[in-house]
Short mmCIF file of C-alpha atoms in Angstrom, two decimals:
data_model
loop_
_atom_site.label_atom_id
_atom_site.label_comp_id
_atom_site.label_asym_id
_atom_site.label_seq_id
_atom_site.Cartn_x
_atom_site.Cartn_y
_atom_site.Cartn_z
CA UNK A 1 -24.86 -15.60 4.97
CA UNK A 2 -23.40 -12.54 6.65
CA UNK A 3 -21.17 -9.44 4.70
CA UNK A 4 -17.61 -11.11 6.21
CA UNK A 5 -18.87 -14.53 4.18
CA UNK A 6 -19.95 -12.74 1.13
CA UNK A 7 -16.33 -11.14 1.12
CA UNK A 8 -14.55 -14.69 1.45
CA UNK A 9 -13.37 -15.60 -1.55
CA UNK A 10 -13.20 -19.05 -3.00
CA UNK A 11 -10.41 -18.75 -5.56
CA UNK A 12 -9.45 -22.94 -4.59
CA UNK A 13 -10.07 -22.88 -9.69
CA UNK A 14 -8.22 -20.02 -9.73
CA UNK A 15 -5.62 -21.35 -6.61
CA UNK A 16 -4.66 -24.48 -8.35
CA UNK A 17 -4.52 -22.97 -11.67
CA UNK A 18 -2.56 -20.23 -11.46
CA UNK A 19 0.97 -22.11 -10.10
CA UNK A 20 0.75 -24.39 -12.94
CA UNK A 21 -0.16 -20.81 -15.37
CA UNK A 22 3.30 -19.46 -14.43
CA UNK A 23 4.86 -23.16 -15.80
CA UNK A 24 3.01 -23.27 -18.72
CA UNK A 25 4.47 -19.32 -19.24
CA UNK A 26 8.20 -19.88 -18.29
CA UNK A 27 8.02 -22.77 -20.60
CA UNK A 28 7.16 -20.06 -23.91
CA UNK A 29 10.22 -19.32 -24.43
CA UNK A 30 9.79 -14.62 -25.06
CA UNK A 31 13.19 -13.90 -25.38
CA UNK A 32 12.97 -10.10 -26.17
CA UNK A 33 16.52 -9.38 -26.99
CA UNK A 34 15.52 -5.84 -28.63
CA UNK A 35 16.55 -6.96 -31.83
CA UNK A 36 12.90 -7.82 -33.75
CA UNK A 37 14.79 -9.83 -36.43
CA UNK A 38 15.85 -12.52 -33.29
CA UNK A 39 12.99 -12.11 -30.62
CA UNK A 40 10.98 -15.15 -30.19
CA UNK A 41 8.04 -16.13 -28.98
CA UNK A 42 5.45 -13.34 -28.40
CA UNK A 43 3.22 -15.08 -30.57
CA UNK A 44 2.74 -17.89 -28.89
CA UNK A 45 2.08 -16.71 -25.83
CA UNK A 46 -0.35 -14.63 -26.87
CA UNK A 47 -2.29 -17.42 -28.83
CA UNK A 48 -1.91 -19.42 -25.21
CA UNK A 49 -3.58 -16.94 -23.21
CA UNK A 50 -5.61 -15.78 -26.27
CA UNK A 51 -7.18 -19.53 -25.87
CA UNK A 52 -7.70 -19.57 -22.01
CA UNK A 53 -10.33 -16.33 -22.09
CA UNK A 54 -11.87 -17.94 -25.05
CA UNK A 55 -12.49 -21.57 -23.23
CA UNK A 56 -13.51 -19.71 -21.12
CA UNK A 57 -15.52 -17.44 -23.33
CA UNK A 58 -14.23 -14.60 -23.20
CA UNK A 59 -13.87 -12.54 -27.09
CA UNK A 60 -10.48 -11.85 -27.45
CA UNK A 61 -8.70 -8.99 -29.39
CA UNK A 62 -5.60 -10.32 -31.01
CA UNK A 63 -3.23 -7.48 -32.30
CA UNK A 64 0.34 -8.18 -34.46
CA UNK A 65 1.47 -4.62 -33.22
CA UNK A 66 3.49 -3.66 -36.47
CA UNK A 67 5.73 -6.34 -37.31
CA UNK A 68 5.91 -9.81 -37.16
CA UNK A 69 4.56 -12.46 -34.13
CA UNK A 70 4.87 -9.44 -31.97
CA UNK A 71 1.47 -10.20 -30.15
CA UNK A 72 -1.50 -9.03 -28.11
CA UNK A 73 -4.49 -10.11 -26.79
CA UNK A 74 -7.14 -7.63 -24.58
CA UNK A 75 -10.38 -8.46 -23.56
CA UNK A 76 -13.32 -6.25 -21.43
CA UNK A 77 -15.03 -8.58 -18.14
CA UNK A 78 -18.19 -5.62 -17.89
CA UNK A 79 -19.18 -4.29 -14.44
CA UNK A 80 -22.20 -3.83 -13.07
CA UNK A 81 -22.01 -0.08 -13.32
CA UNK A 82 -21.33 1.28 -16.85
CA UNK A 83 -20.90 4.46 -15.48
CA UNK A 84 -17.85 3.69 -13.47
CA UNK A 85 -14.44 3.99 -15.41
CA UNK A 86 -12.78 0.88 -16.14
CA UNK A 87 -9.64 -0.54 -14.63
CA UNK A 88 -6.52 -1.68 -16.81
CA UNK A 89 -4.68 -4.79 -15.99
CA UNK A 90 -1.27 -5.34 -17.60
CA UNK A 91 1.09 -7.46 -17.37
CA UNK A 92 3.59 -7.91 -20.19
CA UNK A 93 4.81 -12.29 -22.05
CA UNK A 94 8.13 -11.30 -22.78
CA UNK A 95 11.54 -11.71 -21.51
CA UNK A 96 14.56 -10.81 -20.67
CA UNK A 97 17.75 -12.92 -21.98
CA UNK A 98 19.10 -16.03 -19.67
CA UNK A 99 22.84 -17.75 -20.23
CA UNK A 100 21.21 -21.60 -18.85
CA UNK A 101 25.26 -22.65 -18.18
CA UNK A 102 24.84 -20.22 -15.62
CA UNK A 103 20.86 -21.00 -13.31
CA UNK A 104 20.52 -24.28 -11.13
CA UNK A 105 17.39 -25.41 -13.52
CA UNK A 106 16.89 -24.71 -17.80
CA UNK A 107 16.08 -20.79 -17.59
CA UNK A 108 12.40 -22.41 -19.45
CA UNK A 109 11.66 -25.18 -17.89
CA UNK A 110 9.42 -23.41 -15.60
CA UNK A 111 10.36 -26.14 -12.99
CA UNK A 112 8.34 -26.71 -9.84
CA UNK A 113 10.23 -26.85 -6.67
CA UNK A 114 11.60 -26.77 -3.50
CA UNK A 115 7.85 -24.70 -3.45
CA UNK A 116 8.94 -21.82 -5.93
CA UNK A 117 7.62 -21.44 -9.74
CA UNK A 118 11.52 -21.06 -11.41
CA UNK A 119 11.92 -19.98 -15.27
CA UNK A 120 13.42 -16.84 -17.09
CA UNK A 121 10.08 -14.45 -16.07
CA UNK A 122 9.19 -16.04 -12.79
CA UNK A 123 9.31 -13.05 -10.88
CA UNK A 124 9.26 -10.60 -14.31
CA UNK A 125 5.90 -10.74 -14.70
CA UNK A 126 4.85 -13.90 -15.79
CA UNK A 127 3.73 -14.26 -12.06
CA UNK A 128 1.45 -11.53 -12.48
CA UNK A 129 0.46 -12.90 -15.90
CA UNK A 130 -0.99 -16.29 -14.65
CA UNK A 131 -2.67 -14.29 -11.64
CA UNK A 132 -4.13 -12.21 -13.90
CA UNK A 133 -5.15 -15.13 -16.24
CA UNK A 134 -6.93 -17.42 -13.10
CA UNK A 135 -8.88 -15.18 -11.49
CA UNK A 136 -9.59 -13.80 -15.63
CA UNK A 137 -10.94 -17.43 -16.03
CA UNK A 138 -12.00 -17.81 -12.34
CA UNK A 139 -14.62 -13.95 -12.92
CA UNK A 140 -15.74 -15.81 -16.14
CA UNK A 141 -16.19 -18.79 -15.34
CA UNK A 142 -18.11 -18.40 -12.42
CA UNK A 143 -20.70 -15.94 -13.70
CA UNK A 144 -19.48 -12.86 -11.56
CA UNK A 145 -19.66 -8.63 -12.25
CA UNK A 146 -17.17 -7.15 -10.91
CA UNK A 147 -18.48 -2.79 -9.91
CA UNK A 148 -16.24 -1.84 -12.87
CA UNK A 149 -14.81 -3.01 -16.46
CA UNK A 150 -11.73 -5.05 -16.29
CA UNK A 151 -9.64 -4.33 -19.06
CA UNK A 152 -7.04 -7.30 -19.15
CA UNK A 153 -4.17 -6.70 -21.14
CA UNK A 154 -1.69 -9.07 -22.31
CA UNK A 155 1.47 -7.18 -23.70
CA UNK A 156 4.58 -7.26 -26.13
CA UNK A 157 7.89 -5.86 -25.80
CA UNK A 158 7.87 -4.20 -22.42
CA UNK A 159 10.89 -5.03 -21.81
CA UNK A 160 12.41 -3.18 -25.11
CA UNK A 161 10.34 -0.20 -24.53
CA UNK A 162 6.83 -1.36 -25.23
CA UNK A 163 6.98 0.24 -29.75
CA UNK A 164 5.61 -2.90 -30.61
CA UNK A 165 3.56 -3.64 -27.55
CA UNK A 166 1.71 -0.43 -25.27
CA UNK A 167 3.11 1.87 -26.68
CA UNK A 168 2.07 0.70 -30.26
CA UNK A 169 -1.64 0.25 -29.09
CA UNK A 170 -1.88 3.03 -27.17
CA UNK A 171 -1.07 5.17 -30.83
CA UNK A 172 -2.94 3.11 -32.45
CA UNK A 173 -5.19 1.33 -30.88
CA UNK A 174 -6.71 3.56 -27.83
CA UNK A 175 -10.11 2.10 -28.59
CA UNK A 176 -9.15 -1.14 -26.33
CA UNK A 177 -8.68 1.10 -23.28
CA UNK A 178 -11.49 3.33 -23.46
CA UNK A 179 -13.54 4.40 -20.28
CA UNK A 180 -9.92 3.49 -18.66
CA UNK A 181 -8.91 5.50 -15.79
CA UNK A 182 -6.93 3.36 -13.38
CA UNK A 183 -4.59 0.70 -14.43
CA UNK A 184 -2.78 -1.98 -12.13
CA UNK A 185 0.52 -3.99 -13.17
CA UNK A 186 3.83 -4.77 -12.25
CA UNK A 187 6.83 -4.54 -9.20
CA UNK A 188 4.37 -3.70 -6.33
CA UNK A 189 2.06 -5.18 -3.78
CA UNK A 190 4.98 -6.84 -2.76
CA UNK A 191 5.78 -8.13 0.84
CA UNK A 192 9.55 -6.88 2.99
CA UNK A 193 9.74 -8.39 6.29
CA UNK A 194 10.19 -5.32 8.00
CA UNK A 195 10.81 -6.64 11.95
CA UNK A 196 9.20 -9.23 14.04
CA UNK A 197 6.62 -10.81 11.14
CA UNK A 198 5.07 -7.85 10.48
CA UNK A 199 5.14 -6.82 6.36
CA UNK A 200 5.24 -3.96 5.26
CA UNK A 201 3.87 -4.43 1.25
CA UNK A 202 4.48 -1.54 -0.98
CA UNK A 203 3.35 -0.67 -3.87
CA UNK A 204 4.35 1.47 -6.88
CA UNK A 205 3.37 4.86 -7.67
CA UNK A 206 6.23 6.65 -9.40
CA UNK A 207 8.41 5.58 -11.01
CA UNK A 208 11.81 7.75 -13.25
CA UNK A 209 11.66 8.61 -16.61
CA UNK A 210 13.98 6.12 -18.64
CA UNK A 211 16.47 7.91 -21.04
CA UNK A 212 18.53 5.89 -22.80
CA UNK A 213 21.57 7.91 -24.61
CA UNK A 214 24.16 7.70 -27.49
CA UNK A 215 26.97 9.63 -27.26
CA UNK A 216 29.58 10.57 -30.23
CA UNK A 217 32.24 12.00 -30.48
CA UNK A 218 33.94 12.93 -33.81
CA UNK A 219 38.26 13.44 -34.24
CA UNK A 220 40.43 12.73 -36.96
CA UNK A 221 40.95 9.52 -38.71
CA UNK A 222 44.47 8.85 -38.74
CA UNK A 223 47.32 5.75 -38.78
CA UNK A 224 47.73 4.29 -35.62
CA UNK A 225 51.31 4.77 -35.54
CA UNK A 226 51.34 8.11 -34.84
CA UNK A 227 51.20 11.57 -32.26
CA UNK A 228 47.55 12.01 -32.82
CA UNK A 229 45.58 14.88 -31.20
CA UNK A 230 42.46 14.67 -32.45
CA UNK A 231 41.33 10.66 -31.38
CA UNK A 232 37.12 10.70 -30.95
CA UNK A 233 38.08 7.63 -28.18
CA UNK A 234 40.21 9.30 -25.74
CA UNK A 235 37.95 12.32 -25.94
CA UNK A 236 35.08 10.31 -25.43
CA UNK A 237 36.25 8.25 -22.65
CA UNK A 238 37.02 11.00 -20.07
CA UNK A 239 33.60 12.46 -21.50
CA UNK A 240 32.32 8.97 -20.65
CA UNK A 241 34.35 8.44 -17.08
CA UNK A 242 33.48 11.91 -16.33
CA UNK A 243 30.19 11.00 -16.67
CA UNK A 244 30.44 7.30 -14.57
CA UNK A 245 32.20 8.59 -12.44
CA UNK A 246 29.63 10.86 -10.64
CA UNK A 247 27.00 11.36 -8.66
CA UNK A 248 23.81 13.12 -9.01
CA UNK A 249 22.04 15.70 -6.21
CA UNK A 250 19.52 13.45 -3.42
CA UNK A 251 16.46 14.29 -4.17
CA UNK A 252 13.88 13.27 -2.51
CA UNK A 253 10.38 13.19 -4.07
CA UNK A 254 6.87 12.86 -2.72
CA UNK A 255 6.24 9.07 -3.08
CA UNK A 256 10.14 8.22 -1.51
CA UNK A 257 9.14 11.25 1.93
CA UNK A 258 6.16 8.96 2.52
CA UNK A 259 7.81 6.23 2.52
CA UNK A 260 10.33 6.36 4.80
CA UNK A 261 8.16 7.96 6.55
CA UNK A 262 6.14 4.41 6.40
CA UNK A 263 9.44 2.77 7.66
CA UNK A 264 10.24 4.82 10.35
CA UNK A 265 7.19 4.63 11.65
CA UNK A 266 7.35 0.48 11.98
CA UNK A 267 11.25 0.05 12.59
CA UNK A 268 12.41 3.43 14.17
CA UNK A 269 15.05 4.48 11.18
CA UNK A 270 15.19 7.70 11.16
CA UNK A 271 16.90 9.15 7.80
CA UNK A 272 18.33 12.10 8.51
CA UNK A 273 18.95 13.91 4.81
CA UNK A 274 22.62 14.22 5.71
CA UNK A 275 23.11 10.83 6.40
CA UNK A 276 20.04 8.88 3.97
CA UNK A 277 22.07 6.89 1.79
CA UNK A 278 23.78 4.56 5.08
CA UNK A 279 20.26 5.19 6.55
CA UNK A 280 18.59 3.74 3.73
CA UNK A 281 21.61 0.87 3.68
CA UNK A 282 19.94 -0.41 7.19
CA UNK A 283 16.86 -1.36 5.37
CA UNK A 284 18.97 -4.68 4.09
CA UNK A 285 17.79 -6.21 0.07
CA UNK A 286 15.22 -4.03 -1.10
CA UNK A 287 18.35 -0.99 -0.02
CA UNK A 288 18.94 -1.79 -4.40
CA UNK A 289 15.73 -0.51 -4.87
CA UNK A 290 14.81 2.72 -3.28
CA UNK A 291 18.31 3.39 -3.18
CA UNK A 292 18.23 3.76 -6.28
CA UNK A 293 15.05 6.37 -6.31
CA UNK A 294 17.15 9.01 -4.04
CA UNK A 295 18.67 10.32 -6.93
CA UNK A 296 19.56 10.57 -10.90
CA UNK A 297 21.75 8.37 -12.28
CA UNK A 298 23.68 7.83 -15.49
CA UNK A 299 25.19 4.01 -16.01
CA UNK A 300 27.56 3.49 -18.94
CA UNK A 301 26.38 0.69 -20.62
CA UNK A 302 27.91 0.22 -23.66
CA UNK A 303 31.01 1.28 -26.14
CA UNK A 304 31.73 1.44 -29.44
CA UNK A 305 34.67 2.25 -31.62
CA UNK A 306 37.08 1.31 -34.38
CA UNK A 307 37.55 -0.93 -37.20
CA UNK A 308 40.88 -1.90 -37.11
CA UNK A 309 43.69 -2.08 -34.36
CA UNK A 310 46.34 -0.15 -36.56
CA UNK A 311 43.33 2.95 -37.38
CA UNK A 312 42.92 5.44 -35.15
CA UNK A 313 38.40 6.22 -36.20
CA UNK A 314 36.68 9.23 -36.91
CA UNK A 315 34.14 8.19 -34.97
CA UNK A 316 33.50 6.30 -31.46
CA UNK A 317 30.26 5.94 -29.87
CA UNK A 318 29.17 5.27 -26.04
CA UNK A 319 25.21 4.04 -25.26
CA UNK A 320 24.64 5.20 -21.34
CA UNK A 321 21.37 4.18 -19.22
CA UNK A 322 19.62 7.24 -17.35
CA UNK A 323 17.08 7.12 -14.85
CA UNK A 324 15.79 10.90 -14.05
CA UNK A 325 13.58 11.71 -10.30
CA UNK A 326 10.33 13.81 -11.36
CA UNK A 327 10.56 17.07 -12.14
CA UNK A 328 14.82 15.94 -12.44
CA UNK A 329 14.40 16.46 -15.97
CA UNK A 330 16.02 19.80 -17.16
CA UNK A 331 18.38 20.53 -13.96
CA UNK A 332 19.73 16.69 -15.52
CA UNK A 333 20.44 18.15 -19.22
CA UNK A 334 22.47 21.11 -17.50
CA UNK A 335 24.31 18.51 -15.33
CA UNK A 336 25.05 16.61 -18.69
CA UNK A 337 25.69 19.65 -20.39
CA UNK A 338 28.41 19.68 -17.37
CA UNK A 339 30.17 16.68 -17.75
CA UNK A 340 30.13 15.84 -21.08
CA UNK A 341 31.88 19.63 -21.99
CA UNK A 342 30.53 20.63 -25.67
CA UNK A 343 32.17 17.95 -28.17
CA UNK A 344 30.29 15.30 -27.84
CA UNK A 345 26.27 15.46 -29.12
CA UNK A 346 23.93 13.13 -27.40
CA UNK A 347 21.11 11.26 -29.00
CA UNK A 348 17.92 10.32 -26.52
CA UNK A 349 15.37 7.22 -26.71
CA UNK A 350 13.75 7.77 -23.59
CA UNK A 351 9.83 7.41 -21.41
CA UNK A 352 8.65 10.09 -19.35
CA UNK A 353 9.04 9.65 -15.24
CA UNK A 354 6.14 8.76 -13.17
CA UNK A 355 5.16 9.89 -10.19
CA UNK A 356 1.05 9.91 -8.84
CA UNK A 357 -0.34 9.91 -5.18
CA UNK A 358 -0.56 6.99 -2.79
CA UNK A 359 -4.44 7.83 -1.65
CA UNK A 360 -8.08 7.43 -2.93
CA UNK A 361 -10.80 4.85 -3.69
CA UNK A 362 -7.90 1.83 -5.55
CA UNK A 363 -5.81 2.85 -2.99
CA UNK A 364 -7.96 2.13 -0.03
CA UNK A 365 -9.50 -1.43 -1.47
CA UNK A 366 -5.47 -1.51 -2.60
CA UNK A 367 -4.97 -1.99 1.22
CA UNK A 368 -8.16 -3.97 2.22
CA UNK A 369 -7.34 -6.38 0.00
CA UNK A 370 -4.29 -7.07 1.76
CA UNK A 371 -5.43 -6.95 4.99
CA UNK A 372 -8.07 -9.54 4.25
CA UNK A 373 -4.70 -11.46 4.31
CA UNK A 374 -2.07 -10.29 6.06
CA UNK A 375 -4.27 -8.95 9.02
CA UNK A 376 -0.44 -6.73 10.66
CA UNK A 377 -0.23 -5.44 7.15
CA UNK A 378 0.72 -2.10 6.73
CA UNK A 379 1.00 -0.61 2.68
CA UNK A 380 3.65 1.98 1.83
CA UNK A 381 4.04 3.75 -1.42
CA UNK A 382 7.24 3.57 -3.18
CA UNK A 383 9.69 5.10 -6.23
CA UNK A 384 10.55 1.58 -9.07
CA UNK A 385 13.92 3.20 -10.33
CA UNK A 386 12.79 1.22 -13.91
CA UNK A 387 10.23 1.66 -15.56
CA UNK A 388 7.61 -0.26 -16.77
CA UNK A 389 4.14 -0.12 -19.50
CA UNK A 390 2.61 2.06 -16.95
CA UNK A 391 4.30 4.93 -18.85
CA UNK A 392 2.80 3.84 -22.29
CA UNK A 393 -0.92 3.95 -20.81
CA UNK A 394 -0.22 6.87 -18.67
CA UNK A 395 -0.56 8.93 -22.48
CA UNK A 396 -4.13 8.19 -22.06
CA UNK A 397 -4.97 9.96 -18.47
CA UNK A 398 -4.87 6.32 -16.60
CA UNK A 399 -4.01 6.53 -13.18
CA UNK A 400 -1.06 3.69 -13.16
CA UNK A 401 -0.12 1.68 -10.16
CA UNK A 402 2.37 -1.39 -9.37
CA UNK A 403 -0.09 -3.96 -7.85
CA UNK A 404 0.93 -7.48 -8.51
CA UNK A 405 0.83 -8.01 -4.40
CA UNK A 406 3.26 -11.51 -3.29
CA UNK A 407 3.61 -12.32 0.20
CA UNK A 408 8.11 -13.29 0.39
CA UNK A 409 9.95 -14.73 3.12
CA UNK A 410 11.42 -12.69 4.65
CA UNK A 411 14.57 -14.07 3.76
CA UNK A 412 14.55 -13.68 0.05
CA UNK A 413 16.14 -11.91 -1.42
CA UNK A 414 13.59 -10.61 -4.58
CA UNK A 415 15.29 -7.58 -6.15
CA UNK A 416 18.20 -9.51 -6.77
CA UNK A 417 15.78 -11.42 -8.89
CA UNK A 418 15.00 -8.79 -11.45
CA UNK A 419 16.13 -10.56 -14.56
CA UNK A 420 18.92 -12.11 -12.25
CA UNK A 421 19.92 -15.52 -12.48
CA UNK A 422 17.46 -18.95 -10.76
CA UNK A 423 14.57 -16.41 -11.21
CA UNK A 424 11.90 -17.65 -9.40
CA UNK A 425 8.89 -17.19 -7.47
CA UNK A 426 7.54 -19.10 -4.63
CA UNK A 427 4.23 -20.96 -5.43
CA UNK A 428 2.70 -19.56 -1.35
CA UNK A 429 3.48 -16.27 -2.68
CA UNK A 430 1.09 -16.90 -6.23
CA UNK A 431 -1.35 -18.43 -4.42
CA UNK A 432 -1.41 -15.83 -1.92
CA UNK A 433 -1.59 -12.72 -4.91
CA UNK A 434 -4.48 -14.50 -6.15
CA UNK A 435 -6.84 -14.29 -3.66
CA UNK A 436 -5.60 -10.51 -3.15
CA UNK A 437 -5.74 -9.86 -7.08
CA UNK A 438 -9.82 -12.08 -6.53
CA UNK A 439 -10.92 -9.60 -3.16
CA UNK A 440 -9.32 -6.99 -5.42
CA UNK A 441 -10.83 -7.26 -8.19
CA UNK A 442 -14.07 -8.02 -7.21
CA UNK A 443 -14.35 -4.82 -4.97
CA UNK A 444 -12.93 -1.86 -5.82
#
């Protein structure tokens, strides 16, 4: 048998399973509202995953992280070289809420129709969970020993910061990830068509920091009918309006520079810094994602004040979703001080930014695994404007990437599907990703 023949993945069963696994996982409603009292389904999803792993011989660890029902499952597949660092493959089981009245199909139907698997979580991220689960089963069932240990982790609570999932496990059960040096997870490895059928696959090497900020203004309570010059609501809304209109400066990080250089090479688009956003807008649907990585953002999302229409309250609050580029925290806070002024208190809950380099053997294996399925492909690094559980695992010294490979139709607005209506993933993309990940996991 030739070396090439040995490298052709025999993923028939895994490819057959992955669509059904994705559909079944979507049918388990794992809505995470952020309120522990109303979260549903994480235990059921974790038990489903644990049963599928046990069926082929895995010993699994099921952990409820600090609260009933917040289920997490971890399993390890031993590699041939115990001296090498382990690879962590992690995915979250929870999803954001969905309003069924807005959807073409029920968001928890897991419908397979028109060449897609439909439902909340189809791209965020039960597609990757299904691929990981299908391949964990394939490797164990077929007696395949990878070159290094692979740790499969299926987690709760990513959509609300990982406090009952990745973050809790990092703080309380780091032993489950002993020896892990690198990790892969969501929102990377997907394709964008740049010209004439040539696809670039974007591998996530960086994430903006997340800071959910509460603003508070205190004033003097009083009757709504009287002249009142110390109104907490007025002071707060003026500060929020200033912040909402503010444009933070353009900053090019290493990951973004490398991405833009790669796209320029493929397309001929020049990204001149005097009109950088105008140039990025030429990238089409992906411009929303990339544009958000050119500067810090602070978007007001919630207001809370008062308890009666004729009472001026003594306290007004606002919530602001802040996303901060690597290396910008101090400068960002200085700008906040100038914008908000001295009367506005602020309180943070957040997770730090991440950035790693686009090099090394793991990156080489990602590229090789994609090119084996799409020979004209090019891989590029990019920064995610949101955040993932990688922020937690990086605290263990693990080098994290987004690599959930999908070959997507050129006309699919993929970025709009995350947390969007009619979220769906192409069946062919799931099968493509299964083949790519199979080759990657066996050889990396």
